[in-house]
XYZ file of C-alpha atoms in Angstrom:
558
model
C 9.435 -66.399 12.585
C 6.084 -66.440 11.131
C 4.732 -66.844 15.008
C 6.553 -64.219 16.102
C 5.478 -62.123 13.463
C 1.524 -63.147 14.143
C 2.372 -62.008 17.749
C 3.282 -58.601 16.719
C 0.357 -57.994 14.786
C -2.297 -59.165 17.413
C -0.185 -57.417 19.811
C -0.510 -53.709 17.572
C -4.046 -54.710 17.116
C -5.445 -55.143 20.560
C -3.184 -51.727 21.283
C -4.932 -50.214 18.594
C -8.651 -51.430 20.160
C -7.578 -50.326 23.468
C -6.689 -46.879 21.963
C -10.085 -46.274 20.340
C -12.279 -48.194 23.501
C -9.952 -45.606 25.961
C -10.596 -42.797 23.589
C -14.707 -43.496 23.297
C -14.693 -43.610 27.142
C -13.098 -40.194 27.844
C -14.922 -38.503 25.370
C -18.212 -39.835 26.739
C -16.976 -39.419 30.596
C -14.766 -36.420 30.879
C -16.424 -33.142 30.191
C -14.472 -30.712 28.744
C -16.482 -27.730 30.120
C -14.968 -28.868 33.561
C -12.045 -27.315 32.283
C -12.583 -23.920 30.957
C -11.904 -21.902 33.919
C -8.744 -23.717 34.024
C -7.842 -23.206 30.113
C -9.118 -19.676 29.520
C -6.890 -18.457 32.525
C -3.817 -20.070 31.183
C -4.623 -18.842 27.893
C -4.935 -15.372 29.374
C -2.372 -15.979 31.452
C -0.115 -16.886 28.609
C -1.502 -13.959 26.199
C -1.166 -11.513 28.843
C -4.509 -10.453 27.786
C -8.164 -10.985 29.032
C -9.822 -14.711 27.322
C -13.352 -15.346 27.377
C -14.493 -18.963 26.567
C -18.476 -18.056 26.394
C -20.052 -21.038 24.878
C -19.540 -24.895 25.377
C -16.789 -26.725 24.329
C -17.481 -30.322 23.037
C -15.681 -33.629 22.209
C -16.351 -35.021 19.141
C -14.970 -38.944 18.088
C -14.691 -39.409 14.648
C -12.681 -37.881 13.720
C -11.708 -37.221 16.953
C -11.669 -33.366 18.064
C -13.117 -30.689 20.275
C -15.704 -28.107 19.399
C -15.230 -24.339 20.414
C -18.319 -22.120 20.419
C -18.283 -18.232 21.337
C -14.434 -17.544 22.272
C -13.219 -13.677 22.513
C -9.652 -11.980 23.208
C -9.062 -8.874 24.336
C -6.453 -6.174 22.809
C -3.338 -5.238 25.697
C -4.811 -2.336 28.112
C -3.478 0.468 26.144
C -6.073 -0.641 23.271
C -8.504 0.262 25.927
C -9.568 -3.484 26.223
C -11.152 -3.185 22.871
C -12.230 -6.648 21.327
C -9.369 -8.344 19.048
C -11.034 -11.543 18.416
C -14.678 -12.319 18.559
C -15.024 -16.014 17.385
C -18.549 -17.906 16.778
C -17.303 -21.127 16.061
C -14.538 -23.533 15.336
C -13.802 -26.766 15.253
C -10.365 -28.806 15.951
C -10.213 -32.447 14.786
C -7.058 -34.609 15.208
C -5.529 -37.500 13.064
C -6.491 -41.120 15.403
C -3.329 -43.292 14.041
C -0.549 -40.869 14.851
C -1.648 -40.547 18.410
C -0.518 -44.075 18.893
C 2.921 -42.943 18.244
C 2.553 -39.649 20.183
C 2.657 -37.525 17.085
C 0.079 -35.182 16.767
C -1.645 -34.543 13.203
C -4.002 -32.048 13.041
C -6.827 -33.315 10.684
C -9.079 -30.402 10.289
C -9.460 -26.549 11.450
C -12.988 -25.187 10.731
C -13.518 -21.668 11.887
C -17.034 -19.817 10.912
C -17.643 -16.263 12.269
C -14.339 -14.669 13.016
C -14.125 -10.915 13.260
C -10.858 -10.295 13.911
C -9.473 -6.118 14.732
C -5.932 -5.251 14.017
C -5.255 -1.676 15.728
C -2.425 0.293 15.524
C -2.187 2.958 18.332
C -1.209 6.440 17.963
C 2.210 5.729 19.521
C 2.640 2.927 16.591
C 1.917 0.107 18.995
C 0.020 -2.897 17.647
C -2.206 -5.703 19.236
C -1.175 -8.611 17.370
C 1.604 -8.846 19.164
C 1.248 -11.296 22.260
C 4.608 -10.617 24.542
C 4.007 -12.299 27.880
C 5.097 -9.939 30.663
C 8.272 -9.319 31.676
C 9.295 -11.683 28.659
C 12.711 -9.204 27.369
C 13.512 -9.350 31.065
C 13.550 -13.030 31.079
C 15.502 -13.685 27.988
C 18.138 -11.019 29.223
C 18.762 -12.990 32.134
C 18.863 -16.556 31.056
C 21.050 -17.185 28.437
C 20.340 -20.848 28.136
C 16.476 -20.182 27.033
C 17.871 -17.556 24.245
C 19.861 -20.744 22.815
C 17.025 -23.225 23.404
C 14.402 -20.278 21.456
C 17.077 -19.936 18.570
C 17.673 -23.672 18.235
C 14.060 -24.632 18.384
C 12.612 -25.189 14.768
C 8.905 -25.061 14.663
C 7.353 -27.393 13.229
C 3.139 -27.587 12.021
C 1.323 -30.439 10.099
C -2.182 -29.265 9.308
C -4.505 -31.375 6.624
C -7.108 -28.756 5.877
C -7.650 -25.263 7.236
C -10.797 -23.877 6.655
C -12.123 -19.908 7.274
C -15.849 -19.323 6.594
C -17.357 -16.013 7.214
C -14.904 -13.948 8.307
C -13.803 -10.356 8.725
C -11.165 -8.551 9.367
C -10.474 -4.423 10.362
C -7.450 -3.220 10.129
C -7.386 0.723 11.588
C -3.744 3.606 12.342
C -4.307 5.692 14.548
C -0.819 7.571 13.214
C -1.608 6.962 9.788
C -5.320 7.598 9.318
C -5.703 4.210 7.759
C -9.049 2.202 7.723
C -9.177 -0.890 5.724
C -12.135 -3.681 6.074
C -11.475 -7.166 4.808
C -15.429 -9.128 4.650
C -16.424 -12.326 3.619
C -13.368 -13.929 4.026
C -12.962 -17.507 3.577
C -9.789 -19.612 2.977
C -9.034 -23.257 1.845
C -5.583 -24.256 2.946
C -4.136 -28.228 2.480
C -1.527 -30.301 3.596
C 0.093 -27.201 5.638
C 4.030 -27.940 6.743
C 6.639 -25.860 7.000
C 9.218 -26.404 4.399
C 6.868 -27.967 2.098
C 4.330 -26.811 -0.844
C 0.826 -26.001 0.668
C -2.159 -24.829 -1.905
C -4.132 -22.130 -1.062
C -7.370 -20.701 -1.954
C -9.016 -17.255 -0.648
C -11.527 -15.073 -1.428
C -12.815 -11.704 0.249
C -13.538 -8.308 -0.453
C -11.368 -5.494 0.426
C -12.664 -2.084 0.998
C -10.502 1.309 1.606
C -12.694 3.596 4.042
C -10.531 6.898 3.148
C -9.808 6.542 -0.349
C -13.677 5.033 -1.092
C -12.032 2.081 -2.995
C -13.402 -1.296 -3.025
C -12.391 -4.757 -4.343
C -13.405 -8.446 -4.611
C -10.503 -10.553 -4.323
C -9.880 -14.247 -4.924
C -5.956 -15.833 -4.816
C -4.845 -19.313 -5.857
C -1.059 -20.328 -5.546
C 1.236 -22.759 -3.736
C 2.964 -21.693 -0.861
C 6.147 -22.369 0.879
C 6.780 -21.213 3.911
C 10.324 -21.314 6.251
C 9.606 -19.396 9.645
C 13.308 -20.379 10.884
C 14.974 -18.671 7.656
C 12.210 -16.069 7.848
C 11.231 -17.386 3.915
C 7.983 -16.947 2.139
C 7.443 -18.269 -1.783
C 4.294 -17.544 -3.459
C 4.211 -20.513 -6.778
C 1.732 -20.622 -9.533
C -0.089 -17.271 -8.148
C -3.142 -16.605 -9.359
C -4.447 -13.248 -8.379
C -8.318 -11.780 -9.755
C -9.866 -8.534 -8.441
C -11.914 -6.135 -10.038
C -11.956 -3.133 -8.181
C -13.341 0.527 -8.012
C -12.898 3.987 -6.905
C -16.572 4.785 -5.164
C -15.454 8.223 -5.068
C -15.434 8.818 -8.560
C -18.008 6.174 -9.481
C -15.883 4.364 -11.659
C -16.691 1.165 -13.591
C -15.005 -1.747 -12.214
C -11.407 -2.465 -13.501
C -10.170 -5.865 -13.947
C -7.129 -7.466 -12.782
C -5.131 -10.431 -12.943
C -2.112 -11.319 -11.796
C -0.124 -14.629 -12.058
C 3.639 -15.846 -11.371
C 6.434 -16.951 -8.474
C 6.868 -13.967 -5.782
C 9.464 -15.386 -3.251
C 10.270 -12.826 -0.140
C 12.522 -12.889 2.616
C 13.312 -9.841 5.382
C 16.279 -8.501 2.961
C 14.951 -8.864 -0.642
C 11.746 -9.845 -3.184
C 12.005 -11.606 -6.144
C 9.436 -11.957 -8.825
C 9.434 -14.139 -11.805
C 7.523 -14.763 -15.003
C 4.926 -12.024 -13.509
C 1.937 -11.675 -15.890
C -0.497 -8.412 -15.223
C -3.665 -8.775 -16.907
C -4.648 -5.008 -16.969
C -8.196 -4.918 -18.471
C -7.134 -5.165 -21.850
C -3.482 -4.578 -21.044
C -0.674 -7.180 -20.917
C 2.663 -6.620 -18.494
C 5.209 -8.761 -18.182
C 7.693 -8.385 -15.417
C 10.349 -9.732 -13.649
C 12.963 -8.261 -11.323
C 14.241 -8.268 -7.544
C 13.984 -5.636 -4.417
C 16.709 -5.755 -2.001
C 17.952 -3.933 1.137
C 20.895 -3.998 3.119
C 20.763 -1.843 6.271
C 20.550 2.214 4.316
C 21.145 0.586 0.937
C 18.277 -0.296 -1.571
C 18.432 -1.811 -4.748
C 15.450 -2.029 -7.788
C 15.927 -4.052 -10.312
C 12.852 -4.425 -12.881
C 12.252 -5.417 -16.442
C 8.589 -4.644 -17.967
C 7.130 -5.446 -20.737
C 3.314 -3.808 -21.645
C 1.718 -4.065 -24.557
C -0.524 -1.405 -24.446
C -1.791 0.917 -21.790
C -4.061 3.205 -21.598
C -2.954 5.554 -18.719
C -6.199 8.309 -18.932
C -8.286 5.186 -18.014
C -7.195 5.433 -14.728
C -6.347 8.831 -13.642
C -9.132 9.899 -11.055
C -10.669 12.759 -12.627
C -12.164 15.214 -9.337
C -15.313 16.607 -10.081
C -16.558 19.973 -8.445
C -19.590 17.716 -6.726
C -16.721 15.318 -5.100
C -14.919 19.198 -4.169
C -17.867 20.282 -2.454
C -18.604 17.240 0.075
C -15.135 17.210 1.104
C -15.058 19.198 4.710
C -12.913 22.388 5.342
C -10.839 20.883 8.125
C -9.586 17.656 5.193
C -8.515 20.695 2.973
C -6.457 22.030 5.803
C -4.914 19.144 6.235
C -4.119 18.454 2.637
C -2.379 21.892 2.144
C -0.366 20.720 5.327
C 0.708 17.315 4.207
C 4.110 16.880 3.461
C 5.925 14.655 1.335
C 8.745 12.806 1.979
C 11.400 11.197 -0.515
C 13.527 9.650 1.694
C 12.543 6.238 0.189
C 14.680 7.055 -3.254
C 17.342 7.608 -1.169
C 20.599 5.454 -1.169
C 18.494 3.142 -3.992
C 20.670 1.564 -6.583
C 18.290 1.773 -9.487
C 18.211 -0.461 -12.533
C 14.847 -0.033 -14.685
C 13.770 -1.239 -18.152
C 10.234 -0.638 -19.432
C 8.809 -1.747 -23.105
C 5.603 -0.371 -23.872
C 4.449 -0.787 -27.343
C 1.165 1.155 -27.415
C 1.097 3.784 -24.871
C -1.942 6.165 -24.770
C -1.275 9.520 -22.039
C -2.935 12.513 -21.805
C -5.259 11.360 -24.910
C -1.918 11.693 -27.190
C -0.613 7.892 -28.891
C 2.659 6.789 -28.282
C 4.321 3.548 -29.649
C 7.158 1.585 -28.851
C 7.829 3.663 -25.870
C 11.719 2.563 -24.086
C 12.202 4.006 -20.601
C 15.599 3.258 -18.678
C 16.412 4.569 -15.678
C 19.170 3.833 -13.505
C 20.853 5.026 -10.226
C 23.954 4.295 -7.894
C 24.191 3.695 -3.798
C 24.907 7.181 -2.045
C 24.456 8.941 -5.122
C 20.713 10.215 -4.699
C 21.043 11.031 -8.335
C 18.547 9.067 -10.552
C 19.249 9.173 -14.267
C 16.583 9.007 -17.036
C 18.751 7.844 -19.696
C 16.627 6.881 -22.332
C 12.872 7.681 -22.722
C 11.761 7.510 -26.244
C 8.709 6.957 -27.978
C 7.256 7.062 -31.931
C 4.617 9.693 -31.642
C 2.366 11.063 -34.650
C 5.136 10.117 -37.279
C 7.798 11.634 -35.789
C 9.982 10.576 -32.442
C 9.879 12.046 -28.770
C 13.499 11.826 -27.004
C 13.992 12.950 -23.412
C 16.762 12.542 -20.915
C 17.457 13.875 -17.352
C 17.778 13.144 -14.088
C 16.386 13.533 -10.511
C 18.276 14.787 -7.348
C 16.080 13.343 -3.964
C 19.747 14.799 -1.874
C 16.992 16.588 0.045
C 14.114 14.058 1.420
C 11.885 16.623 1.301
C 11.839 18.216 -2.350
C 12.418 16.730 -5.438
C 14.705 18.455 -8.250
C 14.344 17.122 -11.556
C 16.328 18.493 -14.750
C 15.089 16.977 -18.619
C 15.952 18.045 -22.023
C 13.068 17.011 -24.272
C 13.046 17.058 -28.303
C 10.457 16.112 -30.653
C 11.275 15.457 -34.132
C 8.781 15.700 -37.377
C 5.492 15.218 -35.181
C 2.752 15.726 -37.528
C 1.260 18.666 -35.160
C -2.871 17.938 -36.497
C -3.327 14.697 -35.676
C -1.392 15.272 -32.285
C -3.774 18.369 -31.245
C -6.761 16.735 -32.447
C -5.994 13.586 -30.146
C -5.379 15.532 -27.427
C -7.599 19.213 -27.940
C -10.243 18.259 -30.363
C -8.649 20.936 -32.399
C -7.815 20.444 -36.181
C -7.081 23.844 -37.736
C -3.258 23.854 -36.955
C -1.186 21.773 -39.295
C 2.489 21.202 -40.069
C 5.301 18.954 -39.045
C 6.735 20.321 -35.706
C 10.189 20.397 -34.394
C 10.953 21.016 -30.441
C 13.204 21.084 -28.273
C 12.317 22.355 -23.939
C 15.222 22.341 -21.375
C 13.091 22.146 -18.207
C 13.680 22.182 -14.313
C 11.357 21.503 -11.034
C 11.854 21.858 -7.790
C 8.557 20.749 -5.838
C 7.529 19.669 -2.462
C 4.325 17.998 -3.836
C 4.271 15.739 -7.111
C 0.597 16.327 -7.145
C 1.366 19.923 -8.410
C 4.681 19.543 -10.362
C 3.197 21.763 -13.154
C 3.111 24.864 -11.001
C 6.564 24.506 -10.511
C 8.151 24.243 -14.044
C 10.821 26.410 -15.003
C 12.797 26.744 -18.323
C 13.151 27.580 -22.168
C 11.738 26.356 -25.321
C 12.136 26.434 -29.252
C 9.384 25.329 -31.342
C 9.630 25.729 -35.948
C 6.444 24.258 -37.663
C 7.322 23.836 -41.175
C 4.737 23.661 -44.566
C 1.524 24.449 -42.135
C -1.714 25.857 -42.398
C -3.891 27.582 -39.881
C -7.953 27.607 -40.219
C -10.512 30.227 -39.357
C -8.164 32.141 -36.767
C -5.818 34.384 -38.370
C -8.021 35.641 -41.199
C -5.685 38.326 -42.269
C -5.693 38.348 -45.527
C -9.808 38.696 -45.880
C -9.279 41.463 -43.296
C -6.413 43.382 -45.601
C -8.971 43.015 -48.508
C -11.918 44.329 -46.814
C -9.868 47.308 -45.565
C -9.302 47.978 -49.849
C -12.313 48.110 -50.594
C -13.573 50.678 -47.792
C -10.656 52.664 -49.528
C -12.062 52.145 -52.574
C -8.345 51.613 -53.951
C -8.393 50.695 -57.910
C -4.677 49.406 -58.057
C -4.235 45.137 -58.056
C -3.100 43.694 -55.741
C -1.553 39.820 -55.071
C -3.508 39.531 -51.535
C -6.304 36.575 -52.945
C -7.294 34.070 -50.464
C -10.850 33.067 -50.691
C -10.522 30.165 -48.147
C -10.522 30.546 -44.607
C -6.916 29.452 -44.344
C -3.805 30.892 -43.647
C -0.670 28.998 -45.466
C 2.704 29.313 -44.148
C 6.446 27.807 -44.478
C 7.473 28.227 -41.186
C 6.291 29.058 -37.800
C 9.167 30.042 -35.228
C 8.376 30.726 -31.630
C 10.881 30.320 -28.739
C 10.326 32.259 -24.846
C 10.994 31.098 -21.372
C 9.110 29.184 -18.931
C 8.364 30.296 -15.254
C 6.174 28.357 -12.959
C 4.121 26.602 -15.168
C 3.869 29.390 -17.459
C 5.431 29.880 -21.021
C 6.294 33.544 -22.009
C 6.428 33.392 -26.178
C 8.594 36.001 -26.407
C 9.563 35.847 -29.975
C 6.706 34.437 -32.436
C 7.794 34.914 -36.715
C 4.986 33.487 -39.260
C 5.846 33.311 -42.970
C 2.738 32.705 -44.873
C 2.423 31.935 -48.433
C 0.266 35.055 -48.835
C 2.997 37.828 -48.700
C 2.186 38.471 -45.210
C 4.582 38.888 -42.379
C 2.848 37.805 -38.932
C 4.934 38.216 -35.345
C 3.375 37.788 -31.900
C 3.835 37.569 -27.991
C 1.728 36.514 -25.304
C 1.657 33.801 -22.683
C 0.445 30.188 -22.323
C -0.274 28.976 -18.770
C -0.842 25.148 -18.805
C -1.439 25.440 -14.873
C -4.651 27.363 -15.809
C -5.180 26.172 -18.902
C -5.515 29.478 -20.885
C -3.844 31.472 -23.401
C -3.186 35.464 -24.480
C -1.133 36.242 -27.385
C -0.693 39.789 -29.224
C -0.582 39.458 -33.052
C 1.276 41.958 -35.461
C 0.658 41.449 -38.920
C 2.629 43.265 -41.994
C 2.589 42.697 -45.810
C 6.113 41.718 -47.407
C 7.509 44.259 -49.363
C 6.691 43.163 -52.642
C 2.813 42.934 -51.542
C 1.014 45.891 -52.914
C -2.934 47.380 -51.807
C-alpha cells in the first residue's frame, strides 16, 4: 500500500516537472506575435467589428500569462467606425496548478489606459452590443443551439481584476446626453458567479449638459447570477461629493450605505442609510414591474433637511450665456407622465426637521398611496408642526392624461404664529397675530417647472389679536387731519406708536393663475377704526397692489 502510494506521488510529481519544463519551453520558443494576424481576425471576425492588435503581445512565466500592448475595437459601421475601445495595456496571468487538471483559473487581469466610448445613435442603436451577423437568423433556424444557449450556465473564476487609468464616454444622440467617467480604477477579488466578490472603485463623474461634477468612490460585496439575470449589492458603501459648476456651488457631501438587490422585474433596498451633508435618511422599500403594472413601495425616515440648500438658484449672468436656439428648445420641451401611470403607490416619509422655502417645519408625515389602473394618486396625509401651530393638506393627482398633470389639495393651517413665519421666510416682522387658513386649490400644467402659473382656486385667511407696524398709520393720519381743522372737541383717536392693533383680520378672494384676487379684506383695530381693502397678490411675479378704505367706528368722535 505504502509503495503504491509512493508511486503515485513520484508519478504526480514528475507530471508536475514535465508541466512547468513544457511550459518554460513554449514560452521561450513559440512567439506569440506569430499569431496576431490569426487572432485579431477571429476576434473581428467574431465581433463583427474591425480589431486592431498594434503593439506586441508577450508571454510571461510566473505567473504564467500573456501581455497585450496597444489593442483597439471599432464601433458597428453605422457608428461611422468611430473608436469603442482604445486599450494601452493589459495583462492576463493564469493559475499554473489548475492547468494540470484542464481547469482554467484566471490569476490576474491588469488593464492600464482604457478609454472606452459608449454611443447611442440617433435611431437608439448602441455599440456595446456585439451580435455576430446573421446571428437571429441562425438561432431561428436551429432549434437545437437555442436549447444548448438556454441550458448553458456561464461560469467565470477571476482572482483579482484590476482597472488603472481609465475612462469612459458615454454620449445619445436622441437624448442629448454627454456623461464622462475619468480616472477610473477598480479592485475586484475572488470574482465567481453565484458567489460574494468585494469591490472597490473610484472615478469622477462629470455631466457635460447639466455642468455637474462628482468624485466617486464605492465599496460593497457583490453577487452576481447572469442565468437568473440577479444582481445584489451587500455592505454598500457609496461617497461622492459633488457640484453644480453652473451655479458654482460648494461641494455637497454624500454617503450612502446598505443591501440593493435587483433583478429585470423588481429592486429591493434594505437598511439604506443617506448621509446628506448634515442630513440623515433612512430607507427601505421595493420597485417592481410586471408588464404595464408598477408598484413603489418606500418607507423614509430624515431627520432633518434642508431643501433651499439645494434648489439651483439661476442667476441673470447664467441667463445671459445660455444661447437663443437652447431657449427655443426649452419652451418646446414636453413633459411626459406616463411613468405614474398604472403605478400602485405605497409611500411613507418621516421628516422631523424640515426647512422649505426658508419656513421650519417639524415632524413632517407624508403618505401617499395609489392603485393599478387607477392613475389617481392620493395625498392622504401631509402634516407638519409649523410656527406653533399645524399645517394639514390632502389631495390627490390625476396623470389619466400622460401629458398634463391635474392635481386637487385642500390645505389648512391652524394657530401659526404669522411673525415668526414671515420673518423666516420675508425678513419682514411688522405683521403679527396667530393665523388661521384654509386654500382649496387646483393645477392643471404641462410643465412642473412652472406649476405656480397655473394655480387656480379660493382662500380664507382670519388673523386674530395682531398688530401691524409702520404701514397703516391711520390713526396719526386722522389726528393730523384735526389739527389742520383746528377742531377743539376730544377725541379717543391716541396712538403715539407706530402700530396699528387689531382683533381680527378677515380676508378671503379667489385665485386665478397664480394670482390671488382679495376680494373682501375687514380690519378691526383696537383704535375705533374700521379698515376694508381689495387688491391682488401675484406670487408668480412676486408683487402686490391692494386699495385701503379706512372709517372711524361710530362711537369715534374728531
Amino acid at each position: 500500500m505504502l509503495k503504491s502510494l509512493k508511486y503515485s506521488l513520484l508519478i504526480l510529481v514528475v507530471i508536475f516537472i514535465l508541466a512547468i519544463v513544457g511550459i518554460i519551453i513554449a514560452v521561450n520558443v513559440i512567439n506569440p506575435n506569430k499569431f496576431k494576424t490569426k487572432i485579431q481576425n477571429k476576434l473581428s471576425l467574431k465581433l463583427n467589428r474591425q480589431v486592431a492588435l498594434n503593439g506586441n503581445l508577450a508571454w510571461s512565466f510566473i505567473p504564467v500569462g500573456i501581455t497585450i500592448n496597444d489593442i483597439s475595437i471599432n464601433s458597428p459601421a453605422n457608428f461611422n467606425n468611430a473608436k469603442f475601445l482604445d486599450l494601452q495595456h493589459a495583462t492576463i496571468s493564469l493559475s499554473l496548478l489548475p492547468l494540470l487538471w484542464k481547469k482554467v483559473i484566471v490569476n490576474k487581469i491588469i488593464v492600464d489606459g482604457a478609454n472606452i466610448n459608449l454611443q447611442t445613435n440617433s435611431n437608439g442603436e448602441n455599440n456595446w452590443q456585439f451580435i455576430k451577423k446573421n446571428s437571429k437568423a441562425n438561432i431561428n433556424n436551429n432549434k437545437n443551439n437555442l436549447k444548448i444557449v438556454t441550458k448553458k450556465n456561464p461560469s467565470i473564476n477571476i482572482k483579482q481584476l484590476k482597472i488603472h487609468n481609465s475612462n469612459i464616454k458615454i454620449s445619445n444622440e436622441k437624448t442629448k446626453q454627454n456623461i464622462n467617467i475619468s480616472n477610473f480604477s477598480l479592485l475586484a477579488n475572488n470574482i465567481k458567479f453565484k458567489n460574494n466578490f468585494s469591490v472597490k472603485s473610484s472615478f469622477i463623474l462629470q455631466d457635460i449638459n447639466k455642468k455637474i461634477q462628482a468624485n466617486i468612490n464605492l465599496n460593497s460585496k457583490i453577487y452576481l447570477d447572469p442565468q437568473n439575470k440577479n444582481l445584489k449589492l451587500q455592505n454598500l458603501n457609496l461617497s461622492t461629493n459633488w457640484q453644480n459648476l453652473l451655479a458654482h456651488q460648494t461641494k455637497t457631501k454624500l454617503n450612502i450605505k446598505g443591501n440593493i438587490s435587483a433583478k429585470p422585474t423588481n429592486i429591493t433596498f434594505n437598511n439604506i442609510q443617506i448621509v446628506f451633508d448634515d442630513s440623515i435618511i433612512s430607507a427601505n422599500g421595493y420597485i417592481t414591474k410586471q408588464e404595464k403594472n408598477k408598484t413603489l413601495n418606500m418607507q423614509l425616515l430624515v431627520d432633518k433637511l434642508n431643501v433651499d440648500k439645494y434648489i439651483t438658484q439661476t442667476t441673470s449672468t447664467t441667463n445671459n450665456n445660455i444661447k437663443q436656439t437652447d431657449n427655443k428648445k426649452q419652451k418646446q420641451k414636453q413633459f411626459n407622465f406616463t411613468m405614474l401611470q398604472n403605478l400602485a403607490i405605497d409611500i411613507n416619509i418621516k421628516i422631523q426637521n424640515l426647512i422649505l422655502q426658508k419656513a421650519k417645519l417639524q415632524n413632517v408625515l407624508i403618505k401617499i398611496n395609489s392603485l393599478n389602473n387607477e392613475n389617481i394618486i392620493n395625498i392622504t396625509e401631509l402634516s407638519a408642526n409649523l410656527y406653533g401651530g399645524k399645517i394639514i393638506s390632502g389631495g390627490l393627482l390625476d396623470v389619466t392624461n400622460a401629458k398634463q398633470l391635474d392635481i386637487i389639495d385642500k390645505t389648512t393651517m391652524q394657530q401659526i404664529e404669522l411673525q415668526s413665519f414671515l420673518n423666516d421666510i420675508a425678513k419682514y416682522k411688522d405683521f403679527s397675530g396667530n393665523l388661521n387658513a384654509i386654500m382649496n386649490i387646483s393645477i392643471k400644467t404641462t410643465d412642473p417647472q412652472k406649476i405656480l402659473s397655473f394655480l387656480n382656486g379660493d382662500f380664507t385667511a382670519d388673523v386674530k389679536q395682531g398688530s401691524l407696524a409702520g404701514k397703516i398709520n391711520a390713526i396719526q393720519y386722522l389726528n393730523q387731519v384735526k389739527n389742520m381743522l383746528k377742531l377743539q372737541n376730544n377725541t379717543n383717536l391716541n396712538n403715539n406708536s407706530n402700530i396699528t392693533k387689531f382683533t381680527k383680520l378677515h380676508t378671503s378672494g379667489k385665485i386665478n393663475k397664480g394670482v390671488f384676487t382679495v376680494k373682501k379684506l375687514n380690519l378691526n383695530t383696537q383704535d375705533k377704526l374700521n379698515i376694508t381693502g381689495n387688491g391682488t397678490i401675484n406670487i408668480v411675479k412676486q408683487y402686490l397692489e391692494m386699495l385701503f378704505d379706512i372709517q372711524l367706528k361710530k362711537d369715534a368722535t374728531v
